[in-house]
Every structure is written in C-alpha cells, then in structure tokens.
Coordinates of C-alpha atoms in Angstrom, one line a residue:
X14 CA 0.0 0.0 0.0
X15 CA 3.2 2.6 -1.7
X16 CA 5.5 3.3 -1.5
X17 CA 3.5 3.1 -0.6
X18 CA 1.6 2.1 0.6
X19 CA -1.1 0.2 0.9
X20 CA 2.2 1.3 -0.7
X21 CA 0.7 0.4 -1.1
X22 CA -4.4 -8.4 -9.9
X23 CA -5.0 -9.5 -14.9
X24 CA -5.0 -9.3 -18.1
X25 CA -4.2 -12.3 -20.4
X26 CA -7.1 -14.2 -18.3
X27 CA -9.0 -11.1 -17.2
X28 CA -10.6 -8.0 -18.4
X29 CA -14.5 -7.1 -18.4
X30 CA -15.8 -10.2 -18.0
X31 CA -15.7 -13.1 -15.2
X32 CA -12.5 -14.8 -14.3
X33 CA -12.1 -18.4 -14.9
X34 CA -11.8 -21.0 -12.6
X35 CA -8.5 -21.7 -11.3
X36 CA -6.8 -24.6 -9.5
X37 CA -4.9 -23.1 -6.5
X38 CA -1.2 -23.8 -6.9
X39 CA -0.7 -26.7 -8.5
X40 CA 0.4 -27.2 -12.2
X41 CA -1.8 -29.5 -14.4
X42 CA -0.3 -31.2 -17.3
X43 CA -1.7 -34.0 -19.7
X44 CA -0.4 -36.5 -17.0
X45 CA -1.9 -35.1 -13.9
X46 CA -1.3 -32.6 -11.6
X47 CA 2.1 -31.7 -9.9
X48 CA 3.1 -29.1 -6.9
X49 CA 4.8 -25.9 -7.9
X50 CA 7.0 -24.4 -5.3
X51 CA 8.6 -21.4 -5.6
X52 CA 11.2 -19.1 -3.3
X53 CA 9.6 -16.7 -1.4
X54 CA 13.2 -15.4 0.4
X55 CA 13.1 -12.2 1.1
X56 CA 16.4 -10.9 -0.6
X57 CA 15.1 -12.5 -4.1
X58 CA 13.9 -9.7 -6.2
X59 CA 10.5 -10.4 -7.8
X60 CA 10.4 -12.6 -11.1
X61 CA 10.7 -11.2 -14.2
X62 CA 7.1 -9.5 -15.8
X63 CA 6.5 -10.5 -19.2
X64 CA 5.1 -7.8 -21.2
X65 CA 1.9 -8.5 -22.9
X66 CA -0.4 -6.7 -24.6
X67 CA -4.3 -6.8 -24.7
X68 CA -5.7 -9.9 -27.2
X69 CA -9.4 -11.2 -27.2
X70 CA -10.5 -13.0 -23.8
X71 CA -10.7 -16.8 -25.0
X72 CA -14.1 -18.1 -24.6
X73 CA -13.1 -20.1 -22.0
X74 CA -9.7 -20.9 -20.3
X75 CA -8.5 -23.9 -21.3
X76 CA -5.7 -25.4 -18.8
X77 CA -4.5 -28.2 -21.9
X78 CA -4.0 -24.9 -24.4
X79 CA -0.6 -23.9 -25.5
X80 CA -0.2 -20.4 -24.1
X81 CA -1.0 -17.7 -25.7
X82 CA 1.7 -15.9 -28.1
X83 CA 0.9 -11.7 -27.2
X84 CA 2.6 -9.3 -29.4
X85 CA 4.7 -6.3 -27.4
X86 CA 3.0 -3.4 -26.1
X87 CA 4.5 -0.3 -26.1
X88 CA 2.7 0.8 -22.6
X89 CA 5.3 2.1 -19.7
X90 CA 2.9 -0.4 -18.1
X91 CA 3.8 -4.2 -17.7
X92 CA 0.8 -6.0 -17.7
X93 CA 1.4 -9.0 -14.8
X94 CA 2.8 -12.2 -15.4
X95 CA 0.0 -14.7 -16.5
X96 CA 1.0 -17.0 -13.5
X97 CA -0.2 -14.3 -11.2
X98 CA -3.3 -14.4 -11.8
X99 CA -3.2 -18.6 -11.6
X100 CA -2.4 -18.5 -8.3
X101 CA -5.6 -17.2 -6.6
X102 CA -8.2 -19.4 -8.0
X103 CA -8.5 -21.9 -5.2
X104 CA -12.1 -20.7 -5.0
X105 CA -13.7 -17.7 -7.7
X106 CA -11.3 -15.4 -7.7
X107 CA -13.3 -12.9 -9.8
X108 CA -12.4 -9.6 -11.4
X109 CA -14.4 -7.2 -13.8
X110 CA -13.1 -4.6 -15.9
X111 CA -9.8 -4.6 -14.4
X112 CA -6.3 -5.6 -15.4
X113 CA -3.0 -5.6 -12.9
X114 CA 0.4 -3.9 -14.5
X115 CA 3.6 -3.4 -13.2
X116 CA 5.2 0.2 -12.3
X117 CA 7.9 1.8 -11.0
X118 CA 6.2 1.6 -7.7
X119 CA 5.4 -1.9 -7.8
X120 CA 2.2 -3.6 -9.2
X121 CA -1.1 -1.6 -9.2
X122 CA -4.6 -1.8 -10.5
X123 CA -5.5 0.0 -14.0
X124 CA -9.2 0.0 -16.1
X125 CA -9.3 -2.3 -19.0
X126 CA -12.3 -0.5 -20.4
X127 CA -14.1 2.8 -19.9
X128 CA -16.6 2.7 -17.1
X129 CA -19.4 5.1 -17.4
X130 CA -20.5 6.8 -13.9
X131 CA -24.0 5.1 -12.2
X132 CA -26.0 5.7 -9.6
X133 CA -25.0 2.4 -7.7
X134 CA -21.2 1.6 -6.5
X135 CA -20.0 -1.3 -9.2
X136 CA -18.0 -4.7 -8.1
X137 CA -14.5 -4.5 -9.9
X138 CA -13.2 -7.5 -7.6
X139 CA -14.4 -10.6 -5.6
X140 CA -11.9 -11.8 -3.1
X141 CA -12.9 -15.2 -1.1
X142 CA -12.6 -15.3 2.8
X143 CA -9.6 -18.5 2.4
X144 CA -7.8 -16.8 0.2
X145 CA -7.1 -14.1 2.9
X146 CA -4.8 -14.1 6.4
X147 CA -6.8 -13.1 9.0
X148 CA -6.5 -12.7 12.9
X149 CA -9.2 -11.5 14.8
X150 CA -8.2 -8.6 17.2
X151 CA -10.6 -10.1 20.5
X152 CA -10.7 -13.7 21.8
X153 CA -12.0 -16.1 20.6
X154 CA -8.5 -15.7 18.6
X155 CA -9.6 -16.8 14.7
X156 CA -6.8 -17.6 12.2
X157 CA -7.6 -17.7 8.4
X158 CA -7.0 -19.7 5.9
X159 CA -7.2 -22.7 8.7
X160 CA -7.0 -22.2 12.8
X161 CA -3.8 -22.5 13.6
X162 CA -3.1 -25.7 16.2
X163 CA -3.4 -25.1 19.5
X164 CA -0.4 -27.2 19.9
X165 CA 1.8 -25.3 17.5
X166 CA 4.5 -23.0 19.2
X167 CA 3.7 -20.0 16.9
X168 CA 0.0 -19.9 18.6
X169 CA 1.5 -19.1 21.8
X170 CA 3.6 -16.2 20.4
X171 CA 0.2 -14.7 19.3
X172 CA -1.1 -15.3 22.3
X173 CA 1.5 -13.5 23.8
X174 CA 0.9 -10.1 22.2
X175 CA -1.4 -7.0 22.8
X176 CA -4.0 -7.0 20.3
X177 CA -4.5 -3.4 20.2
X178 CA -0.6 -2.6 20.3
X179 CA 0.8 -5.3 18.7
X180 CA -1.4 -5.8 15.8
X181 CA 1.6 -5.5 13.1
X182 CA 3.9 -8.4 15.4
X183 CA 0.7 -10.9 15.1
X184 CA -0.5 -10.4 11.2
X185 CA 3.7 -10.7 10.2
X186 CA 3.6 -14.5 12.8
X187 CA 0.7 -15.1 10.5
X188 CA 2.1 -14.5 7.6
X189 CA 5.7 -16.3 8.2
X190 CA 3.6 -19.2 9.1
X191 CA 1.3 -19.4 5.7
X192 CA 5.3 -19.2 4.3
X193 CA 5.9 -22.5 6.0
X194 CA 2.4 -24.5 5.2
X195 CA 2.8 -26.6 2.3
X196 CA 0.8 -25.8 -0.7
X197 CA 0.0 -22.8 0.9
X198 CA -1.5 -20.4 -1.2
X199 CA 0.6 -17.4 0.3
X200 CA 3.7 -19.3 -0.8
X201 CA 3.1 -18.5 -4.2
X202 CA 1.9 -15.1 -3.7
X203 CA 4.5 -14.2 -1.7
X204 CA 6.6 -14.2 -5.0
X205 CA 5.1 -11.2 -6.0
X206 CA 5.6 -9.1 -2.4
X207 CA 8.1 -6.8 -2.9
X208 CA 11.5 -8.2 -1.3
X209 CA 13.4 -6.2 1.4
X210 CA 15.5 -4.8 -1.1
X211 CA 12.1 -3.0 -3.1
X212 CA 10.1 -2.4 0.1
X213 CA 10.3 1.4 1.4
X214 CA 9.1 0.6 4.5
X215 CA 11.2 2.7 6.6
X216 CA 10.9 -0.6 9.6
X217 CA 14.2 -1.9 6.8
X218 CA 16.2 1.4 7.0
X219 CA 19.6 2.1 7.8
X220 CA 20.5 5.0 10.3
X221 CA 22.0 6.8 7.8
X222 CA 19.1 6.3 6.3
X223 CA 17.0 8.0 8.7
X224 CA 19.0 10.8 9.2
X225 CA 18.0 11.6 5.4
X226 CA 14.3 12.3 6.7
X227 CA 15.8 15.8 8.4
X228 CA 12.5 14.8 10.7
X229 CA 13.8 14.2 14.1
X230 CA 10.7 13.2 15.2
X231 CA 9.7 10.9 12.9
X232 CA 13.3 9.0 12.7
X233 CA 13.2 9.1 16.6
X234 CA 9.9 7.0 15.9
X235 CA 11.4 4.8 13.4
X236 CA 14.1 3.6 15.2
X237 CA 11.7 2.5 18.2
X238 CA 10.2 1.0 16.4
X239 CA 12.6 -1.1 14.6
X240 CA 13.9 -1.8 18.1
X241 CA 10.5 -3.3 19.3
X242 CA 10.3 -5.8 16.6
X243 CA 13.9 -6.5 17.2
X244 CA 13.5 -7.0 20.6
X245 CA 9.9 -9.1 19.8
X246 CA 12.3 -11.5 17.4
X247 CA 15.2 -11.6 20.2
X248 CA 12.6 -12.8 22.6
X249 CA 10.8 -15.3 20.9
X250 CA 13.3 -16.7 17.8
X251 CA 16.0 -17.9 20.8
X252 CA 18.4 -20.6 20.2
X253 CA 16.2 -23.1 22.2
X254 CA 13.2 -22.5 20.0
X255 CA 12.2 -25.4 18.1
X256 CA 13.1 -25.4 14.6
X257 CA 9.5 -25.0 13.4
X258 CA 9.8 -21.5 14.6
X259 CA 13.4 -21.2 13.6
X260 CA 12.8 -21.5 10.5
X261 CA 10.2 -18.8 10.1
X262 CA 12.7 -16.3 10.0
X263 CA 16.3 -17.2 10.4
X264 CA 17.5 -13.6 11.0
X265 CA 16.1 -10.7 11.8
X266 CA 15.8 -8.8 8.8
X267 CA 13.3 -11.6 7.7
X268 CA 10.9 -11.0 10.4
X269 CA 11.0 -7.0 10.1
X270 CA 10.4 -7.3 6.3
X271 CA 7.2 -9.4 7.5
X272 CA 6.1 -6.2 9.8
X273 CA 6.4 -3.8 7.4
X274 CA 4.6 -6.1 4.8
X275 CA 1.6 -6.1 8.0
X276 CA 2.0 -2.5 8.2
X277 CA 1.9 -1.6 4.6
X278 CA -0.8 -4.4 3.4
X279 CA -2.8 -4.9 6.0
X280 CA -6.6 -4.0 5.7
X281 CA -9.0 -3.9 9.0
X282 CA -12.5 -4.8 8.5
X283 CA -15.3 -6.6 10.3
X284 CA -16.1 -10.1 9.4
X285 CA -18.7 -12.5 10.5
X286 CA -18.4 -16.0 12.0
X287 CA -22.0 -17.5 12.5
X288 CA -23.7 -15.0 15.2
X289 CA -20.1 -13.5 15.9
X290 CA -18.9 -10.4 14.8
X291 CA -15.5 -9.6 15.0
X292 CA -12.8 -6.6 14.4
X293 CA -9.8 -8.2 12.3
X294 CA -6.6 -7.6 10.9
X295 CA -6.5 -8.9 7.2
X296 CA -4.1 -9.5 4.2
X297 CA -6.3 -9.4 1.2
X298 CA -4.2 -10.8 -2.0
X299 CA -5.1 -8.6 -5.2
X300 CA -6.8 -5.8 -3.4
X301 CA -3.5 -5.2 -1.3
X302 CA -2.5 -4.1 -5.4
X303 CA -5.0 -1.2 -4.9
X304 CA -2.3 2.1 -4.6
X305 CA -3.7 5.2 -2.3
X306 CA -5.2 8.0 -3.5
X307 CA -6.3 11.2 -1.7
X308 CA -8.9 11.3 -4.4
X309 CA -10.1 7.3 -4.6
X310 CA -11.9 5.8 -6.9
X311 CA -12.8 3.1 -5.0
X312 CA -13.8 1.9 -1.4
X313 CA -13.4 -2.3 0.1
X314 CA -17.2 -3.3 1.0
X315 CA -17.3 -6.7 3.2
X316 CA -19.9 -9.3 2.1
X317 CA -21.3 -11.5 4.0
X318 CA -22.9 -13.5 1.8
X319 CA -20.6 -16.5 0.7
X320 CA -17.9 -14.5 2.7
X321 CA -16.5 -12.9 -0.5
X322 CA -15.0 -9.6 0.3
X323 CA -15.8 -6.7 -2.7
X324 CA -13.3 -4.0 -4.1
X325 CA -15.8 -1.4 -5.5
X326 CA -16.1 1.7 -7.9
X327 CA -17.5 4.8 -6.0
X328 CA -20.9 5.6 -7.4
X329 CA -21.4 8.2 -10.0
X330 CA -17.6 8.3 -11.1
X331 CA -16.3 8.0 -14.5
X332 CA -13.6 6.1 -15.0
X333 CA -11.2 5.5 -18.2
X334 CA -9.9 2.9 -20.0
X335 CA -6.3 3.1 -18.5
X336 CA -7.0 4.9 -15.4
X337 CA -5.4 3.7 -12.2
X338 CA -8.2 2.6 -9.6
X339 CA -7.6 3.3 -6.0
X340 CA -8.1 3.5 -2.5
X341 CA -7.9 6.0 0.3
X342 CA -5.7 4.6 3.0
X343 CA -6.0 6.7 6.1
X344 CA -8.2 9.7 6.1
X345 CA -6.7 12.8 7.7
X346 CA -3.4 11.8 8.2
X347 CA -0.1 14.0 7.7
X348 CA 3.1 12.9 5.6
X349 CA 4.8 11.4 8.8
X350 CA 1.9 9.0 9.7
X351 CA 1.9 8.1 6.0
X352 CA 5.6 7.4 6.0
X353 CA 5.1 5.4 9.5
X354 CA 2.5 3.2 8.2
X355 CA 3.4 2.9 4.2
X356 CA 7.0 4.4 3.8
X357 CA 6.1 7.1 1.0
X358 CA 4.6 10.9 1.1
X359 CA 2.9 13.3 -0.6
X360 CA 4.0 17.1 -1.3
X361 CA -0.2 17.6 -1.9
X362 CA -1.7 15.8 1.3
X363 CA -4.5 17.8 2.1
X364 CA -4.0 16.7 5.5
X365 CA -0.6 18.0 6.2
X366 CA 0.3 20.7 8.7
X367 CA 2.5 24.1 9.2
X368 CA 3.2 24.7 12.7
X369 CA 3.2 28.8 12.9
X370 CA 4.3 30.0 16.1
X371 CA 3.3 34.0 15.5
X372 CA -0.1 35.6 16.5
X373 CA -0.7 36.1 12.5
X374 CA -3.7 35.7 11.3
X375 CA -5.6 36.2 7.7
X376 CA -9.6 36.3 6.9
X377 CA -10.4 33.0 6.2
X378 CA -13.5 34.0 4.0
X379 CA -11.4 35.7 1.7
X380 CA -8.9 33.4 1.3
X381 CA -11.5 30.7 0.4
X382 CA -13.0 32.9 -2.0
X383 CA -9.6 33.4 -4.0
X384 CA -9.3 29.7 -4.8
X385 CA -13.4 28.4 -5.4
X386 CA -13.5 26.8 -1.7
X387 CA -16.8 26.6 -0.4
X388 CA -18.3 24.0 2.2
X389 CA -15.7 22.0 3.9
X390 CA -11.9 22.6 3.4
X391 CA -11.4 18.9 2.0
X392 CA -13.4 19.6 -1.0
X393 CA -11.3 20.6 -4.2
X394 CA -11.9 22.8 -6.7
X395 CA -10.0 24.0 -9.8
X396 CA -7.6 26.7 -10.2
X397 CA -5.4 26.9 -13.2
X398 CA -2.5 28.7 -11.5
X399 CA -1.9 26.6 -8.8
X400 CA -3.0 22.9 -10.1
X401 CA -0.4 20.6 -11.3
X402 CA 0.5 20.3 -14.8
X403 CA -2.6 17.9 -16.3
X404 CA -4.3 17.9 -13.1
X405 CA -8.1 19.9 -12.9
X406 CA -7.9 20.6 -9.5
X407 CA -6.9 22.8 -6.9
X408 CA -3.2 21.9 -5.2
X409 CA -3.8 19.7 -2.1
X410 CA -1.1 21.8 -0.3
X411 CA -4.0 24.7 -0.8
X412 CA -6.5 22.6 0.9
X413 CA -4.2 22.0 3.8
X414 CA -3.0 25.6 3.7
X415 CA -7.0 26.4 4.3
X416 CA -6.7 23.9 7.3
X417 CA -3.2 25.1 8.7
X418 CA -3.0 28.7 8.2
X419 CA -3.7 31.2 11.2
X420 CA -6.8 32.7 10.1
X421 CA -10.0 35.1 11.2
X422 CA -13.4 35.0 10.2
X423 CA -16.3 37.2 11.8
X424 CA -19.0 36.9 9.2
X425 CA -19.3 39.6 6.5
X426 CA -16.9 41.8 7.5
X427 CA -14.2 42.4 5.0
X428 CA -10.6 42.5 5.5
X429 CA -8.7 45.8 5.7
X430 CA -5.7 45.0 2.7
X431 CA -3.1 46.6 4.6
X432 CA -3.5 44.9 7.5
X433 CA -4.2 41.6 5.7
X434 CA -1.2 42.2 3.6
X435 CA 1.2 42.9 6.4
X436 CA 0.2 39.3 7.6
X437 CA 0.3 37.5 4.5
X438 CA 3.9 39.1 4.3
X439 CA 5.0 37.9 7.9
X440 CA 3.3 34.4 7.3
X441 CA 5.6 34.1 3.8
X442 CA 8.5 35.2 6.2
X443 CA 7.8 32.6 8.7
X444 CA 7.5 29.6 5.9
X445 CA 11.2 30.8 4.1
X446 CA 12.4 30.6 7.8
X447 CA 11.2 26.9 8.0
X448 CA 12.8 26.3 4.7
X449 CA 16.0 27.7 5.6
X450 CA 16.2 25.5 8.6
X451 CA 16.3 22.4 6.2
X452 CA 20.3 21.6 5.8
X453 CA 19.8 21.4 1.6
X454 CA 16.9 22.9 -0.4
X455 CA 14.2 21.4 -2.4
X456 CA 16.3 22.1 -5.6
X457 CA 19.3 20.0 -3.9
X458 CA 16.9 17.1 -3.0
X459 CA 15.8 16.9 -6.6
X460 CA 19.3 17.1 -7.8
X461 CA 20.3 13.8 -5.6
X462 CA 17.4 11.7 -6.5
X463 CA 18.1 12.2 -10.3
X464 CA 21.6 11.3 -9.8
X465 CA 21.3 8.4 -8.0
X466 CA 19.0 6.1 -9.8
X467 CA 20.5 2.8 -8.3
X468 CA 20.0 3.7 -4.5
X469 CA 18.4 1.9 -2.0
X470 CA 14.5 2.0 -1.6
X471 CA 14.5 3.6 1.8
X472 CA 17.3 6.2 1.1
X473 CA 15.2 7.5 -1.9
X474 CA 12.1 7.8 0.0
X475 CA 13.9 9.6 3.1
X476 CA 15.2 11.9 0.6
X477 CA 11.5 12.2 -1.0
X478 CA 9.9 12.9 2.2
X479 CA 11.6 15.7 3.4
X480 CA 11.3 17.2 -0.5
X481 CA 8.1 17.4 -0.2
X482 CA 7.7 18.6 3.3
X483 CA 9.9 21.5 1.4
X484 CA 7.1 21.5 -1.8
X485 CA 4.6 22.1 0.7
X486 CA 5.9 24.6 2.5
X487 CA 6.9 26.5 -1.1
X488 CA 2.8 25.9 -2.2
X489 CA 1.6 27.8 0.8
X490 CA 4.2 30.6 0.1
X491 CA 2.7 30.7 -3.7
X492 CA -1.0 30.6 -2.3
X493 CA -0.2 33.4 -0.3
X494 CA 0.6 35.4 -3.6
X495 CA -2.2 34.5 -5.2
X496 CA -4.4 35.6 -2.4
X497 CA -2.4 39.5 -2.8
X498 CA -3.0 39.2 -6.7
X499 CA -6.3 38.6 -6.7
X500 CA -7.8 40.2 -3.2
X501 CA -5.5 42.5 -1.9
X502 CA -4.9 45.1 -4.9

C-alpha cells in the first residue's frame, strides 16, 4: 500500500468479464497434476514481468492450451505475469473490468475499459474469505485460511501479544507461518511481495538512512520502532526454540520485512463468523494491489454472503480505459503518519500541517474565495495557476493551507488590505524561515534523487519525504501570492 503504501491483480485471463476457474497452486499437465514451489526469500527480487499486450479474452480458459503468443505493447505499463493471476483461484477469484500492471512503484490496478459513472457503487473484484490471512483482534482468537493448532508453538507467540498494540507483530507470525504451510496459497503469492530490497518501509532502513528524513521526530519513531520488533524477534526466535519457529525467519531482517509487509498491506475490516462479529486484521491478496489516493476511486465493501470480500467503484464516477483505480488509506493523516505506516509521502496531502508559532492571522472567507472553496476545506476545486501540470484541481497543499493557516473570520466583514497584507507578508517570512532551517533545499533534494537512480528504496524515500515537506511549504508561500493578486490590490 506505496510506497506506498497500501504502498501500497490480470490481463491475459482477465478484463471485463468473469475470471475463470483456477486450480490453486498446482500445475496440471496431460499427466496429472504436480506441486509448484517457488522461493519466497526475502532478498530474491520479484520474477521477471512478461510484457503482454491486450488480445481477445478466449471463450473459456482452457488449462490443456498452449499459451497464448501476445505481441509487445508499447505501454510504460507491464501487464502481470499470466502465472499471477493462476495463483488465486483456489475458489472464484473474480475480477471485472480490471487488469494488474507493473510500475515503478510496484504492481497496481489500471481499467481495461471505460466505465461510465451510475448511480449504484459497481463490483471490480471478488476476493474469497480462504484466500485471505486473518486474525481477529478479540478472543476467541480466529486464524484464516485454517485455525492454527493449539499445539503449535507459533500460537503461543500470538497469544502472547497486545492485540491493540501489537497488531503489526501478530499479522507478520501469520504470515511467516502461511510461508511455511505446504501448498499454501501465500507461498506463491509471496513471489510477487516486494523483497526487502524493493520495500520502502522505513521498519528496513539504515540509520543513515534516517537521518535523510531531516524529521527528528519521525526518525526518533522509526528507530523505536525497529527496536520493538527486534527485541519481539530476540525474545521469541532464541536458540532453544524449536526449529518450526526457527525457521520462520532465520534472522532478523526476515521477520521485520514481514512487519512492514503487516504494516503496509494490511486491511481492518469486520467479518462475521456464525452470530459473531469480529474486528480483524486482514491481508487481502489482489486488493493489497489497490495504490492510495487522496482522491479514490474506489472503497473495500465486506460481504457476508458466501464470505466474499468486494473492491468497488464509487458511485457516480467516470472512469477511463487506462486509469489507475484506487483506494484512500487513512483519512486525515499527515506525511509522517503516512511514512510510518506505508514508507512514501505526498507534497499535496490535504491533511498536512504548518506549525506557525506568530499571532498572525488572515480572513479566512477571503482566502476561500480566492481559490473556489466553499463547504468544507477537504473539498477541491480547480484553479489553473496553482493545479499541477494535467491535473483539474486545486493543489492539495492549498486545501491544507486552508486547514493550517492562522486565520480570522467574523461573518461579512471584509478584510482591511493593509492589514491583511502585512500578515500574508510575515506568514511568507515565517515559511522561508522553516525552509531555511532544512540543511539542503528542495532544488538539492531533486538534484540527488536524479543522480542516483541505483539507490536503496528507503534512502530514496527519506530523501523524497523531506522534498516534499519543502514543496509544501513552497505551495503555501505561492498561495499566499495569489491571495495578494487577486484580493488585496
């Protein structure tokens, strides 16, 4: 779920219509069927995508046909490897309209046909309950795809955790343990997690690293906790433990690459066994694909019916062929949260936040007027000047100027301009102090990421972060002009 992240699914066997019927993991030839295993180690970088490019959907998919022989596509876009789609069908695995292609970020979810807007949300994807890993966050404790034995040694661990604290330490047990099932599903999907060299969780980065943030806070947080899963692997993977626990994760980096897979891909709904209801942690394969937006255009909806979780459009949007669908990950959240939870940022989060420490204020009214912002600051609305190149709407760094700036209202009553000028003025001064505080400037940080293409994941999104903690700061400064220009003449 990004670099996200949720950080931060098909398309030779998938596009508008229904997906066909797969047969879990296992390989079927003329002479019967034979187990596939694969290595899901964590320093192996993710196989090889084929590129493909879009051919008619066979009638029917055939498991005795020669594959298919696509032609090259000249999209920036890899469409995924056709044994990734394979994988999931150990019960209707469905998808509609959809196809999954490979970035620069990692896999995501794009439209295989234009979607025109109704008045009732539309089912893109159909994900079954045993396909998923799930522990519930109350006792009864529940374990998906199977309960896990009593007996086993790997229960107890659970056991042994805060559910409310410790959600992250229990999900990455779970998932180190679907690792180790045989013919387990997650086995074969793992293959297409992103290793700990592709993952910018910052749970996998170096000091060095985190001295790159120029956040003091937030690398402070970082480094606590990498310590606490440290310590939680210290305490339980012990040279006594028996090996079926030992071999979960041999070393440390293993088991912190699994946290900051339960961080970044992890999805908390509500599920229903019989009469019982339950909170629960969840890794959803496919939907984890979904990348955030701030602007989603579409939501998860829990079915209880045949216990088939849906991934659905948002009513009443229009959706292109091509476009990227997406999902809101946290709702009003700053950079630093993001970067906690996902290890990526975002120079427009509407949700972001300058600390001014002056008595400054400007008249809010006014302000709003200047950029079309009526009703709620989280709405956006479009401004030419200050909208990204492409893009028909207003800057989120305006919307969270709205939200962050000192300002005034007392109903009609209109700003003097040389008083509101003088404080537009001090509150420019005040943001080019914050920026001079930063040891290199935003120009600098852009300079260094172009340079060094090769780097390692974390390192680029350090240096990423605190650029756009500078872009921000640079939007609000241009804001501020355009509130002179246009009110204050």
């Amino acid at each position: 779920m990004a670099s996200s992240v949720l950080q931060q699914p098909a398309h030779c066997f998938i596009s508008s219509h229904r997906l066909s019927k797969g047969y879990g993991y296992r390989d079927w030839t003329a002479a019967g069927p034979s187990i596939i295993y694969r290595n899901t180690a964590i320093n192996q970088r993710i196989r090889p995508i084929r590129v493909t490019s879009a051919v008619e959907d066979p009638p029917q998919f055939s498991l005795f046909q020669p594959p298919l022989q696509l032609e090259e596509t000249t999209s920036k876009l890899e469409p995924a490897d056709p044994d990734f789609y394979k994988i999931g069908y150990v019960r209707s695995v469905r998808a509609y309209g959809i196809e999954f292609k490979e970035g620069p970020d990692g896999y995501g979810v794009y439209a295989s046909k234009d979607v025109e807007p109704l008045r009732r949300a539309r089912v893109i994807m159909e994900i079954p309950l045993e396909l998923m890993l799930t522990i519930s966050q109350k006792l009864p404790w529940m374990f998906f795809p199977d309960i896990i034995p009593v007996g086993h040694p790997i229960f107890d661990i659970i056991n042994s955790t805060n559910p409310e604290t410790d959600w992250d330490l229990r999900l990455a047990c779970l998932l180190l343990f679907a690792f180790d099932r045989e013919d387990n599903f997650w086995q074969l999907y793992g293959d297409f997690l992103p290793s700990a060299d592709e993952c910018t969780s910052l749970l996998l980065a170096t000091e060095e690293d985190l001295l790159e943030l120029q956040d003091h806070n937030l690398a402070t947080t970082m480094i606590e906790q990498q310590s606490r899963a440290l310590e939680f692997w210290e305490k339980n993977w012990h040279s006594a433990v028996p090996l079926k626990i030992k071999r979960l994760a041999h070393d440390p980096e293993r088991f912190i690459w699994a946290v900051s897979m339960a961080q970044s891909r992890c999805i908390n709904l509500q599920l229903r066994i019989g009469a019982l209801v339950q909170d629960a942690n969840m890794f959803i394969p496919y939907a984890d694909m979904l990348n955030h937006s701030f602007q989603p255009n579409c939501f998860f909806h829990w079915r209880f019916k045949d216990r088939m979780l849906e991934v659905m459009i948002n009513a009443g949007q229009q959706i292109k062929k091509g476009d990227e669908m997406t999902v809101n990950y946290m709702s009003r959240q700053k950079n630093d949260m993001f970067m906690q939870r996902y290890g990526f940022s975002s120079s427009v989060n509407p949700w972001d936040v300058i600390q001014f420490s002056g008595s400054t204020r400007i008249h809010l009214d006014s302000f709003l007027s200047v950029f079309n912002i009526s009703g709620l600051p989280g709405e956006y609305y479009h401004n030419s000047w200050l909208s990204n190149e492409g893009d028909s709407f207003v800057d989120g760094a305006v919307i969270a100027a709205v939200r962050t700036l000192p300002t005034w209202s007392d109903g009609d009553v209109p700003p003097i301009p040389s008083t509101e000028r003088k404080a537009v003025k001090e509150l420019q001064e005040e943001c080019r102090q914050m920026l001079a505080e930063f040891p290199t400037t935003s120009e600098q940080d852009q300079q260094i990421l172009d340079s060094m293409p090769q780097s390692r994941r974390t390192l680029e999104t350090a240096i990423k972060y605190r650029l756009h903690r500078k872009l921000f700061i640079k939007k609000v400064i241009q804001a501020l002009d355009i509130y002179q220009d246009r009110i204050l003449f």
